[in-house]
Amino acid sequence: MRLLALSGSLRARSSNGAVLRSVLDLHPGPSGTADIGALPHFNPDLDGEGATPPAPVAALRTAVAEADAVLIVSPEYAHGVPGVLKNALDWLVSSGECVGKPVAVITASPFPTGGDHANAQLRETLRMMTGDVITAACRELPAIGPKTDPATQRVTDEATLADLRTAVGRLTAAANERSATAS
Ligand SMILES: Cc1cc2nc3c(=O)[nH]c(=O)nc-3n(C[C@H](O)[C@H](O)[C@H](O)COP(=O)(O)O)c2cc1C
């Protein structure tokens, strides 16, 4: 069960990056990440019939295609989805790698709301893209700052780690179910 994790934060000491690393630590199978910061701005002129996609776009599409499940971990900016993440999703709308793919969204914020606006918007976009949004694996993590260790860049709060373990377990269970149905 290969898990691909995408971060909506490009910040070196990102709290969402800490959540992402912790989830990958908890996932027993193969996993990977993709560098969405290297993507050009989405332009349908570069994405038409017969067009060769820019190399970072092709790499992202391959990474999503090869994953059995996708996890998005993101902050919320101005009650919305970070532009870099929406840009990445826009590159994936027409190419189809997300169709039927089990996907979950985790938003982490220093505030009590846990990035709820961005979480809802991401789920809506992924549903529109006909991804299989596994609601039971989605999380809004509030007051994330003190729950992470800047030195290890991991989550240290035991309750949050237990909840993340449950979330990634539900996502991988959905992916396993999908591959069992397909075979
Ligand atoms: C431009 C900007 C807008 C922000 N807007 C929100 C917001 O609407 N809701 C929220 O919960 N946090 C907001 N924040 C705070 C981020 O959640 C916080 O900076 C967080 O640490 C970013 O995630 P990261 O640590 O993974 O980079 C904003 C931060 C910035 C820089």
Short mmCIF file of N, CA and C and ligand atoms in Angstrom, two decimals:
data_model
loop_
_atom_site.label_atom_id
_atom_site.label_comp_id
_atom_site.label_asym_id
_atom_site.label_seq_id
_atom_site.Cartn_x
_atom_site.Cartn_y
_atom_site.Cartn_z
N MET A 1 0.85 -1.19 0.00
CA MET A 1 0.00 0.00 0.00
C MET A 1 0.88 1.24 0.00
N ARG A 2 1.05 1.82 -1.18
CA ARG A 2 1.96 2.98 -1.30
C ARG A 2 1.19 4.27 -1.02
N LEU A 3 1.72 5.05 -0.09
CA LEU A 3 1.09 6.30 0.33
C LEU A 3 1.90 7.48 -0.18
N LEU A 4 1.23 8.40 -0.86
CA LEU A 4 1.87 9.65 -1.28
C LEU A 4 1.34 10.78 -0.41
N ALA A 5 2.25 11.56 0.16
CA ALA A 5 1.83 12.68 1.01
C ALA A 5 2.26 13.99 0.37
N LEU A 6 1.34 14.93 0.32
CA LEU A 6 1.61 16.25 -0.24
C LEU A 6 1.43 17.29 0.85
N SER A 7 2.40 18.20 0.96
CA SER A 7 2.27 19.27 1.96
C SER A 7 1.90 20.58 1.29
N GLY A 8 0.96 21.29 1.89
CA GLY A 8 0.56 22.61 1.38
C GLY A 8 1.43 23.72 1.92
N SER A 9 2.43 23.40 2.73
CA SER A 9 3.34 24.43 3.26
C SER A 9 4.73 24.21 2.70
N LEU A 10 5.34 25.29 2.20
CA LEU A 10 6.71 25.21 1.70
C LEU A 10 7.71 25.63 2.78
N ARG A 11 7.21 25.97 3.97
CA ARG A 11 8.08 26.49 5.03
C ARG A 11 8.99 25.38 5.57
N ALA A 12 10.28 25.71 5.74
CA ALA A 12 11.25 24.70 6.18
C ALA A 12 10.84 24.09 7.52
N ARG A 13 10.39 24.91 8.46
CA ARG A 13 10.04 24.38 9.79
C ARG A 13 8.52 24.32 9.96
N SER A 14 7.87 23.86 8.93
CA SER A 14 6.40 23.80 8.90
C SER A 14 5.83 22.82 9.93
N SER A 15 4.80 23.27 10.64
CA SER A 15 4.12 22.36 11.57
C SER A 15 3.36 21.28 10.79
N ASN A 16 2.85 21.65 9.61
CA ASN A 16 2.19 20.63 8.78
C ASN A 16 3.21 19.63 8.25
N GLY A 17 4.43 20.11 8.01
CA GLY A 17 5.50 19.19 7.63
C GLY A 17 5.78 18.20 8.74
N ALA A 18 5.72 18.67 9.98
CA ALA A 18 5.92 17.78 11.13
C ALA A 18 4.81 16.72 11.19
N VAL A 19 3.58 17.15 10.92
CA VAL A 19 2.46 16.20 10.91
C VAL A 19 2.67 15.17 9.80
N LEU A 20 3.06 15.68 8.63
CA LEU A 20 3.27 14.78 7.48
C LEU A 20 4.35 13.74 7.80
N ARG A 21 5.48 14.19 8.37
CA ARG A 21 6.56 13.24 8.70
C ARG A 21 6.08 12.21 9.71
N SER A 22 5.30 12.65 10.68
CA SER A 22 4.82 11.72 11.70
C SER A 22 3.87 10.68 11.10
N VAL A 23 3.03 11.13 10.17
CA VAL A 23 2.12 10.17 9.53
C VAL A 23 2.93 9.15 8.73
N LEU A 24 3.94 9.62 8.02
CA LEU A 24 4.77 8.68 7.23
C LEU A 24 5.51 7.71 8.16
N ASP A 25 5.92 8.20 9.34
CA ASP A 25 6.54 7.30 10.33
C ASP A 25 5.56 6.21 10.76
N LEU A 26 4.29 6.58 10.88
CA LEU A 26 3.28 5.64 11.38
C LEU A 26 2.83 4.65 10.31
N HIS A 27 3.04 5.02 9.04
CA HIS A 27 2.58 4.16 7.95
C HIS A 27 3.58 3.03 7.73
N PRO A 28 3.15 1.78 7.84
CA PRO A 28 4.10 0.67 7.75
C PRO A 28 4.59 0.38 6.34
N GLY A 29 3.87 0.81 5.33
CA GLY A 29 4.23 0.46 3.95
C GLY A 29 5.11 1.51 3.29
N PRO A 30 5.35 1.35 1.99
CA PRO A 30 6.13 2.35 1.26
C PRO A 30 5.41 3.68 1.17
N SER A 31 6.19 4.75 1.12
CA SER A 31 5.57 6.07 1.07
C SER A 31 6.51 7.03 0.36
N GLY A 32 5.98 8.17 0.00
CA GLY A 32 6.79 9.18 -0.65
C GLY A 32 6.12 10.53 -0.59
N THR A 33 6.87 11.55 -1.03
CA THR A 33 6.32 12.90 -1.09
C THR A 33 6.61 13.44 -2.48
N ALA A 34 5.95 14.53 -2.83
CA ALA A 34 6.24 15.18 -4.12
C ALA A 34 6.45 16.66 -3.86
N ASP A 35 7.39 17.24 -4.62
CA ASP A 35 7.74 18.65 -4.42
C ASP A 35 6.81 19.53 -5.25
N ILE A 36 5.71 19.98 -4.64
CA ILE A 36 4.76 20.78 -5.42
C ILE A 36 5.24 22.22 -5.57
N GLY A 37 6.25 22.62 -4.80
CA GLY A 37 6.79 23.97 -4.92
C GLY A 37 7.50 24.21 -6.25
N ALA A 38 7.89 23.15 -6.93
CA ALA A 38 8.61 23.28 -8.19
C ALA A 38 7.67 23.38 -9.39
N LEU A 39 6.37 23.25 -9.16
CA LEU A 39 5.43 23.26 -10.29
C LEU A 39 5.28 24.66 -10.86
N PRO A 40 5.19 24.78 -12.19
CA PRO A 40 4.85 26.09 -12.75
C PRO A 40 3.39 26.43 -12.44
N HIS A 41 3.05 27.69 -12.60
CA HIS A 41 1.63 28.06 -12.45
C HIS A 41 0.81 27.31 -13.48
N PHE A 42 -0.34 26.82 -13.05
CA PHE A 42 -1.19 26.07 -13.98
C PHE A 42 -1.64 26.97 -15.12
N ASN A 43 -1.49 26.44 -16.34
CA ASN A 43 -1.92 27.16 -17.52
C ASN A 43 -2.49 26.13 -18.48
N PRO A 44 -3.80 26.18 -18.77
CA PRO A 44 -4.39 25.17 -19.66
C PRO A 44 -3.71 25.10 -21.02
N ASP A 45 -3.07 26.20 -21.45
CA ASP A 45 -2.36 26.16 -22.74
C ASP A 45 -1.21 25.16 -22.73
N LEU A 46 -0.66 24.90 -21.54
CA LEU A 46 0.45 23.95 -21.42
C LEU A 46 -0.05 22.52 -21.22
N ASP A 47 -1.38 22.38 -21.15
CA ASP A 47 -1.95 21.11 -20.72
C ASP A 47 -2.92 20.54 -21.75
N GLY A 48 -2.93 21.13 -22.96
CA GLY A 48 -3.91 20.71 -23.96
C GLY A 48 -3.53 19.40 -24.61
N GLU A 49 -4.41 18.98 -25.52
CA GLU A 49 -4.19 17.73 -26.26
C GLU A 49 -2.84 17.77 -26.99
N GLY A 50 -2.04 16.74 -26.82
CA GLY A 50 -0.76 16.67 -27.52
C GLY A 50 0.36 17.45 -26.86
N ALA A 51 0.03 18.25 -25.82
CA ALA A 51 1.08 19.03 -25.16
C ALA A 51 1.92 18.10 -24.28
N THR A 52 3.21 18.40 -24.21
CA THR A 52 4.09 17.67 -23.29
C THR A 52 4.10 18.44 -21.98
N PRO A 53 3.66 17.82 -20.88
CA PRO A 53 3.61 18.58 -19.63
C PRO A 53 5.01 18.93 -19.14
N PRO A 54 5.17 20.09 -18.47
CA PRO A 54 6.46 20.42 -17.87
C PRO A 54 6.93 19.28 -16.96
N ALA A 55 8.26 19.09 -16.84
CA ALA A 55 8.81 17.94 -16.11
C ALA A 55 8.28 17.81 -14.67
N PRO A 56 8.18 18.90 -13.89
CA PRO A 56 7.67 18.73 -12.52
C PRO A 56 6.21 18.27 -12.50
N VAL A 57 5.45 18.65 -13.53
CA VAL A 57 4.04 18.22 -13.62
C VAL A 57 4.00 16.72 -13.91
N ALA A 58 4.82 16.30 -14.87
CA ALA A 58 4.86 14.87 -15.20
C ALA A 58 5.27 14.05 -13.98
N ALA A 59 6.24 14.59 -13.21
CA ALA A 59 6.69 13.86 -12.00
C ALA A 59 5.57 13.75 -10.98
N LEU A 60 4.82 14.83 -10.79
CA LEU A 60 3.70 14.79 -9.84
C LEU A 60 2.64 13.78 -10.30
N ARG A 61 2.32 13.82 -11.57
CA ARG A 61 1.29 12.90 -12.08
C ARG A 61 1.73 11.45 -11.93
N THR A 62 2.99 11.18 -12.17
CA THR A 62 3.50 9.81 -12.01
C THR A 62 3.42 9.39 -10.54
N ALA A 63 3.81 10.31 -9.65
CA ALA A 63 3.78 9.98 -8.21
C ALA A 63 2.36 9.68 -7.75
N VAL A 64 1.39 10.45 -8.23
CA VAL A 64 0.00 10.21 -7.83
C VAL A 64 -0.50 8.89 -8.45
N ALA A 65 -0.15 8.69 -9.72
CA ALA A 65 -0.61 7.46 -10.39
C ALA A 65 -0.07 6.21 -9.69
N GLU A 66 1.17 6.29 -9.21
CA GLU A 66 1.80 5.11 -8.58
C GLU A 66 1.36 4.90 -7.14
N ALA A 67 0.69 5.90 -6.56
CA ALA A 67 0.26 5.78 -5.15
C ALA A 67 -1.08 5.05 -5.06
N ASP A 68 -1.22 4.27 -4.00
CA ASP A 68 -2.52 3.63 -3.74
C ASP A 68 -3.44 4.57 -2.99
N ALA A 69 -2.87 5.53 -2.30
CA ALA A 69 -3.67 6.52 -1.55
C ALA A 69 -2.86 7.80 -1.45
N VAL A 70 -3.57 8.90 -1.35
CA VAL A 70 -2.92 10.22 -1.25
C VAL A 70 -3.39 10.90 0.02
N LEU A 71 -2.42 11.45 0.74
CA LEU A 71 -2.73 12.23 1.94
C LEU A 71 -2.25 13.66 1.72
N ILE A 72 -3.15 14.61 1.93
CA ILE A 72 -2.79 16.02 1.84
C ILE A 72 -2.75 16.59 3.24
N VAL A 73 -1.64 17.24 3.57
CA VAL A 73 -1.48 17.87 4.89
C VAL A 73 -1.20 19.34 4.63
N SER A 74 -2.04 20.22 5.18
CA SER A 74 -1.92 21.62 4.75
C SER A 74 -2.32 22.62 5.83
N PRO A 75 -1.66 23.78 5.79
CA PRO A 75 -2.18 24.88 6.61
C PRO A 75 -3.34 25.56 5.88
N GLU A 76 -3.95 26.50 6.56
CA GLU A 76 -5.00 27.34 5.97
C GLU A 76 -4.44 28.76 5.88
N TYR A 77 -4.59 29.38 4.72
CA TYR A 77 -4.18 30.78 4.55
C TYR A 77 -5.42 31.62 4.23
N ALA A 78 -5.67 32.64 5.03
CA ALA A 78 -6.80 33.56 4.79
C ALA A 78 -8.09 32.79 4.53
N HIS A 79 -8.36 31.84 5.41
CA HIS A 79 -9.56 31.00 5.33
C HIS A 79 -9.64 30.22 4.02
N GLY A 80 -8.49 29.94 3.42
CA GLY A 80 -8.51 29.23 2.15
C GLY A 80 -7.36 28.25 2.03
N VAL A 81 -7.28 27.65 0.84
CA VAL A 81 -6.24 26.66 0.53
C VAL A 81 -4.99 27.40 0.06
N PRO A 82 -3.80 27.07 0.56
CA PRO A 82 -2.58 27.71 0.06
C PRO A 82 -2.51 27.60 -1.47
N GLY A 83 -2.11 28.72 -2.11
CA GLY A 83 -2.08 28.75 -3.57
C GLY A 83 -1.24 27.64 -4.17
N VAL A 84 -0.12 27.33 -3.54
CA VAL A 84 0.77 26.30 -4.09
C VAL A 84 0.08 24.94 -4.16
N LEU A 85 -0.79 24.67 -3.21
CA LEU A 85 -1.50 23.38 -3.19
C LEU A 85 -2.64 23.37 -4.20
N LYS A 86 -3.38 24.47 -4.26
CA LYS A 86 -4.48 24.54 -5.26
C LYS A 86 -3.89 24.43 -6.66
N ASN A 87 -2.72 25.06 -6.86
CA ASN A 87 -2.04 24.97 -8.15
C ASN A 87 -1.73 23.51 -8.50
N ALA A 88 -1.23 22.77 -7.52
CA ALA A 88 -0.91 21.35 -7.76
C ALA A 88 -2.17 20.57 -8.13
N LEU A 89 -3.25 20.83 -7.40
CA LEU A 89 -4.50 20.10 -7.70
C LEU A 89 -5.02 20.47 -9.08
N ASP A 90 -4.88 21.75 -9.47
CA ASP A 90 -5.34 22.16 -10.80
C ASP A 90 -4.62 21.38 -11.90
N TRP A 91 -3.32 21.09 -11.69
CA TRP A 91 -2.58 20.30 -12.68
C TRP A 91 -3.10 18.87 -12.75
N LEU A 92 -3.81 18.41 -11.72
CA LEU A 92 -4.27 17.02 -11.68
C LEU A 92 -5.73 16.85 -12.09
N VAL A 93 -6.42 17.97 -12.35
CA VAL A 93 -7.86 17.88 -12.64
C VAL A 93 -8.11 17.08 -13.91
N SER A 94 -7.45 17.46 -15.02
CA SER A 94 -7.77 16.85 -16.32
C SER A 94 -7.04 15.55 -16.58
N SER A 95 -5.92 15.35 -15.90
CA SER A 95 -5.09 14.19 -16.24
C SER A 95 -5.61 12.89 -15.64
N GLY A 96 -6.45 12.99 -14.59
CA GLY A 96 -7.21 11.82 -14.15
C GLY A 96 -6.57 10.90 -13.13
N GLU A 97 -5.36 11.21 -12.64
CA GLU A 97 -4.72 10.29 -11.69
C GLU A 97 -5.47 10.18 -10.37
N CYS A 98 -6.29 11.19 -10.07
CA CYS A 98 -7.01 11.17 -8.78
C CYS A 98 -8.35 10.44 -8.85
N VAL A 99 -8.77 10.08 -10.06
CA VAL A 99 -10.10 9.48 -10.19
C VAL A 99 -10.18 8.18 -9.39
N GLY A 100 -11.12 8.14 -8.45
CA GLY A 100 -11.32 6.95 -7.63
C GLY A 100 -10.24 6.70 -6.59
N LYS A 101 -9.25 7.59 -6.52
CA LYS A 101 -8.11 7.38 -5.61
C LYS A 101 -8.52 7.72 -4.18
N PRO A 102 -8.31 6.81 -3.22
CA PRO A 102 -8.58 7.16 -1.82
C PRO A 102 -7.67 8.31 -1.39
N VAL A 103 -8.28 9.34 -0.82
CA VAL A 103 -7.54 10.55 -0.46
C VAL A 103 -8.09 11.10 0.86
N ALA A 104 -7.19 11.61 1.68
CA ALA A 104 -7.61 12.22 2.94
C ALA A 104 -6.92 13.57 3.09
N VAL A 105 -7.56 14.44 3.87
CA VAL A 105 -7.06 15.80 4.08
C VAL A 105 -6.87 16.03 5.57
N ILE A 106 -5.65 16.45 5.92
CA ILE A 106 -5.38 16.86 7.30
C ILE A 106 -4.94 18.32 7.25
N THR A 107 -5.60 19.16 8.04
CA THR A 107 -5.16 20.55 8.17
C THR A 107 -4.73 20.76 9.62
N ALA A 108 -3.60 21.47 9.77
CA ALA A 108 -3.11 21.78 11.12
C ALA A 108 -2.89 23.28 11.23
N SER A 109 -3.31 23.82 12.38
CA SER A 109 -3.25 25.27 12.57
C SER A 109 -2.87 25.58 14.02
N PRO A 110 -2.23 26.74 14.23
CA PRO A 110 -1.98 27.14 15.62
C PRO A 110 -3.26 27.58 16.33
N PHE A 111 -4.34 27.73 15.57
CA PHE A 111 -5.60 28.25 16.13
C PHE A 111 -6.57 27.11 16.45
N PRO A 112 -7.61 27.40 17.26
CA PRO A 112 -8.52 26.32 17.67
C PRO A 112 -9.35 25.75 16.52
N THR A 113 -9.45 26.47 15.42
CA THR A 113 -10.29 26.02 14.30
C THR A 113 -9.65 24.89 13.50
N GLY A 114 -8.35 24.69 13.63
CA GLY A 114 -7.71 23.55 12.95
C GLY A 114 -7.70 23.65 11.43
N GLY A 115 -7.85 24.86 10.90
CA GLY A 115 -7.85 25.00 9.43
C GLY A 115 -9.12 24.45 8.79
N ASP A 116 -10.24 24.64 9.47
CA ASP A 116 -11.48 24.00 9.00
C ASP A 116 -11.96 24.49 7.64
N HIS A 117 -11.72 25.79 7.35
CA HIS A 117 -12.16 26.30 6.03
C HIS A 117 -11.37 25.61 4.92
N ALA A 118 -10.05 25.60 5.06
CA ALA A 118 -9.21 24.98 4.02
C ALA A 118 -9.53 23.49 3.89
N ASN A 119 -9.78 22.84 5.02
CA ASN A 119 -10.09 21.41 4.99
C ASN A 119 -11.35 21.15 4.15
N ALA A 120 -12.40 21.95 4.43
CA ALA A 120 -13.67 21.77 3.70
C ALA A 120 -13.47 22.07 2.21
N GLN A 121 -12.69 23.13 1.91
CA GLN A 121 -12.48 23.49 0.51
C GLN A 121 -11.70 22.40 -0.23
N LEU A 122 -10.69 21.85 0.42
CA LEU A 122 -9.90 20.79 -0.21
C LEU A 122 -10.76 19.55 -0.49
N ARG A 123 -11.58 19.20 0.49
CA ARG A 123 -12.45 18.03 0.27
C ARG A 123 -13.38 18.27 -0.92
N GLU A 124 -13.93 19.48 -0.99
CA GLU A 124 -14.85 19.81 -2.09
C GLU A 124 -14.14 19.70 -3.44
N THR A 125 -12.93 20.27 -3.52
CA THR A 125 -12.17 20.21 -4.78
C THR A 125 -11.86 18.76 -5.14
N LEU A 126 -11.43 17.97 -4.16
CA LEU A 126 -11.08 16.58 -4.44
C LEU A 126 -12.30 15.77 -4.85
N ARG A 127 -13.46 16.08 -4.27
CA ARG A 127 -14.69 15.38 -4.69
C ARG A 127 -15.02 15.75 -6.13
N MET A 128 -14.86 17.04 -6.45
CA MET A 128 -15.14 17.48 -7.83
C MET A 128 -14.21 16.74 -8.81
N MET A 129 -12.99 16.46 -8.35
CA MET A 129 -12.02 15.73 -9.18
C MET A 129 -12.30 14.22 -9.17
N THR A 130 -13.38 13.82 -8.53
CA THR A 130 -13.81 12.42 -8.35
C THR A 130 -12.77 11.56 -7.65
N GLY A 131 -12.00 12.20 -6.76
CA GLY A 131 -11.22 11.41 -5.81
C GLY A 131 -12.17 10.77 -4.81
N ASP A 132 -11.73 9.69 -4.19
CA ASP A 132 -12.54 9.01 -3.18
C ASP A 132 -12.14 9.57 -1.80
N VAL A 133 -12.81 10.64 -1.40
CA VAL A 133 -12.45 11.30 -0.15
C VAL A 133 -12.89 10.43 1.04
N ILE A 134 -11.92 9.98 1.82
CA ILE A 134 -12.21 9.12 2.97
C ILE A 134 -12.41 10.04 4.19
N THR A 135 -13.65 10.38 4.42
CA THR A 135 -13.97 11.37 5.46
C THR A 135 -13.47 10.92 6.83
N ALA A 136 -13.57 9.64 7.10
CA ALA A 136 -13.17 9.12 8.42
C ALA A 136 -11.66 9.24 8.65
N ALA A 137 -10.91 9.52 7.58
CA ALA A 137 -9.46 9.67 7.71
C ALA A 137 -9.03 11.13 7.69
N CYS A 138 -9.98 12.04 7.54
CA CYS A 138 -9.65 13.47 7.50
C CYS A 138 -9.61 14.04 8.92
N ARG A 139 -8.74 15.00 9.11
CA ARG A 139 -8.59 15.60 10.45
C ARG A 139 -8.35 17.10 10.36
N GLU A 140 -8.89 17.82 11.36
CA GLU A 140 -8.56 19.24 11.56
C GLU A 140 -7.86 19.32 12.90
N LEU A 141 -6.56 19.63 12.88
CA LEU A 141 -5.76 19.60 14.11
C LEU A 141 -5.59 21.01 14.66
N PRO A 142 -6.18 21.30 15.82
CA PRO A 142 -6.06 22.65 16.39
C PRO A 142 -4.80 22.80 17.24
N ALA A 143 -4.43 24.05 17.50
CA ALA A 143 -3.35 24.39 18.44
C ALA A 143 -2.14 23.49 18.26
N ILE A 144 -1.66 23.41 17.02
CA ILE A 144 -0.64 22.39 16.68
C ILE A 144 0.74 22.73 17.24
N GLY A 145 1.03 24.03 17.44
CA GLY A 145 2.40 24.43 17.79
C GLY A 145 3.05 23.59 18.88
N PRO A 146 2.51 23.62 20.11
CA PRO A 146 3.15 22.88 21.20
C PRO A 146 3.04 21.36 21.09
N LYS A 147 2.33 20.88 20.10
CA LYS A 147 2.20 19.42 19.92
C LYS A 147 3.30 18.87 19.02
N THR A 148 4.19 19.75 18.56
CA THR A 148 5.30 19.30 17.72
C THR A 148 6.64 19.68 18.36
N ASP A 149 7.68 18.96 17.95
CA ASP A 149 9.03 19.24 18.45
C ASP A 149 9.85 19.83 17.30
N PRO A 150 10.26 21.09 17.41
CA PRO A 150 11.01 21.70 16.31
C PRO A 150 12.32 20.99 16.01
N ALA A 151 12.91 20.33 17.00
CA ALA A 151 14.19 19.66 16.77
C ALA A 151 14.02 18.44 15.86
N THR A 152 13.04 17.62 16.16
CA THR A 152 12.83 16.41 15.36
C THR A 152 11.87 16.66 14.19
N GLN A 153 11.16 17.79 14.26
CA GLN A 153 10.13 18.11 13.26
C GLN A 153 9.14 16.96 13.12
N ARG A 154 8.67 16.57 14.30
CA ARG A 154 7.66 15.52 14.39
C ARG A 154 6.61 15.94 15.42
N VAL A 155 5.43 15.29 15.37
CA VAL A 155 4.42 15.46 16.41
C VAL A 155 4.87 14.71 17.64
N THR A 156 4.73 15.33 18.80
CA THR A 156 5.13 14.66 20.05
C THR A 156 3.92 14.39 20.95
N ASP A 157 2.80 15.06 20.71
CA ASP A 157 1.62 14.89 21.54
C ASP A 157 1.02 13.48 21.32
N GLU A 158 0.94 12.72 22.41
CA GLU A 158 0.53 11.30 22.29
C GLU A 158 -0.88 11.14 21.74
N ALA A 159 -1.81 11.99 22.20
CA ALA A 159 -3.20 11.88 21.74
C ALA A 159 -3.29 12.18 20.24
N THR A 160 -2.53 13.17 19.80
CA THR A 160 -2.54 13.51 18.37
C THR A 160 -1.92 12.37 17.56
N LEU A 161 -0.83 11.79 18.06
CA LEU A 161 -0.20 10.67 17.35
C LEU A 161 -1.16 9.48 17.25
N ALA A 162 -1.89 9.21 18.33
CA ALA A 162 -2.84 8.10 18.30
C ALA A 162 -3.94 8.36 17.28
N ASP A 163 -4.38 9.61 17.23
CA ASP A 163 -5.43 9.97 16.27
C ASP A 163 -4.91 9.88 14.84
N LEU A 164 -3.66 10.29 14.63
CA LEU A 164 -3.07 10.20 13.28
C LEU A 164 -2.92 8.74 12.86
N ARG A 165 -2.57 7.88 13.83
CA ARG A 165 -2.46 6.45 13.53
C ARG A 165 -3.82 5.90 13.06
N THR A 166 -4.87 6.30 13.75
CA THR A 166 -6.22 5.88 13.35
C THR A 166 -6.53 6.39 11.95
N ALA A 167 -6.21 7.67 11.71
CA ALA A 167 -6.54 8.28 10.42
C ALA A 167 -5.83 7.57 9.27
N VAL A 168 -4.52 7.35 9.41
CA VAL A 168 -3.78 6.72 8.31
C VAL A 168 -4.21 5.25 8.15
N GLY A 169 -4.60 4.62 9.25
CA GLY A 169 -5.12 3.25 9.17
C GLY A 169 -6.41 3.19 8.37
N ARG A 170 -7.25 4.19 8.57
CA ARG A 170 -8.52 4.21 7.81
C ARG A 170 -8.28 4.47 6.33
N LEU A 171 -7.31 5.34 6.05
CA LEU A 171 -7.01 5.63 4.64
C LEU A 171 -6.44 4.39 3.96
N THR A 172 -5.52 3.70 4.62
CA THR A 172 -4.91 2.53 3.99
C THR A 172 -5.93 1.38 3.88
N ALA A 173 -6.84 1.30 4.85
CA ALA A 173 -7.88 0.26 4.76
C ALA A 173 -8.76 0.51 3.53
N ALA A 174 -9.07 1.77 3.27
CA ALA A 174 -9.89 2.10 2.09
C ALA A 174 -9.13 1.74 0.81
N ALA A 175 -7.82 2.00 0.81
CA ALA A 175 -7.02 1.68 -0.38
C ALA A 175 -6.93 0.17 -0.59
N ASN A 176 -6.77 -0.57 0.52
CA ASN A 176 -6.71 -2.04 0.41
C ASN A 176 -8.03 -2.59 -0.11
N GLU A 177 -9.13 -2.02 0.37
CA GLU A 177 -10.46 -2.46 -0.08
C GLU A 177 -10.60 -2.21 -1.58
N ARG A 178 -10.11 -1.05 -2.00
CA ARG A 178 -10.22 -0.70 -3.43
C ARG A 178 -9.43 -1.69 -4.29
N SER A 179 -8.21 -2.03 -3.84
CA SER A 179 -7.40 -2.93 -4.67
C SER A 179 -7.97 -4.34 -4.63
N ALA A 180 -8.60 -4.73 -3.50
CA ALA A 180 -9.24 -6.07 -3.44
C ALA A 180 -10.42 -6.13 -4.39
N THR A 181 -11.19 -5.05 -4.47
CA THR A 181 -12.35 -5.01 -5.37
C THR A 181 -11.90 -5.06 -6.82
N ALA A 182 -10.77 -4.38 -7.11
CA ALA A 182 -10.29 -4.30 -8.50
C ALA A 182 -9.72 -5.62 -9.00
N SER A 183 -9.21 -6.46 -8.05
CA SER A 183 -8.53 -7.69 -8.51
C SER A 183 -9.52 -8.86 -8.60
C1 LIG B 1 -0.67 34.68 5.00
C2 LIG B 1 -1.13 33.83 6.16
C3 LIG B 1 -2.48 33.63 6.36
C4 LIG B 1 -2.94 32.80 7.39
N1 LIG B 1 -4.27 32.56 7.54
C5 LIG B 1 -4.68 31.65 8.44
C6 LIG B 1 -6.04 31.24 8.50
O1 LIG B 1 -6.91 31.75 7.80
N2 LIG B 1 -6.39 30.26 9.38
C7 LIG B 1 -5.46 29.66 10.19
O2 LIG B 1 -5.82 28.76 10.93
N3 LIG B 1 -4.16 30.03 10.19
C8 LIG B 1 -3.76 31.00 9.33
N4 LIG B 1 -2.44 31.38 9.27
C9 LIG B 1 -1.50 30.83 10.25
C10 LIG B 1 -0.96 29.51 9.79
O3 LIG B 1 -1.86 28.50 10.18
C11 LIG B 1 0.39 29.28 10.51
O4 LIG B 1 1.32 30.24 10.03
C12 LIG B 1 0.89 27.89 10.31
O5 LIG B 1 2.00 27.68 11.15
C13 LIG B 1 1.29 27.64 8.89
O6 LIG B 1 1.51 26.28 8.71
P1 LIG B 1 2.98 25.66 8.66
O7 LIG B 1 3.56 25.76 10.05
O8 LIG B 1 2.73 24.24 8.26
O9 LIG B 1 3.77 26.42 7.65
C14 LIG B 1 -1.98 32.20 8.25
C15 LIG B 1 -0.61 32.43 8.05
C16 LIG B 1 -0.20 33.22 7.00
C17 LIG B 1 1.29 33.41 6.78
#
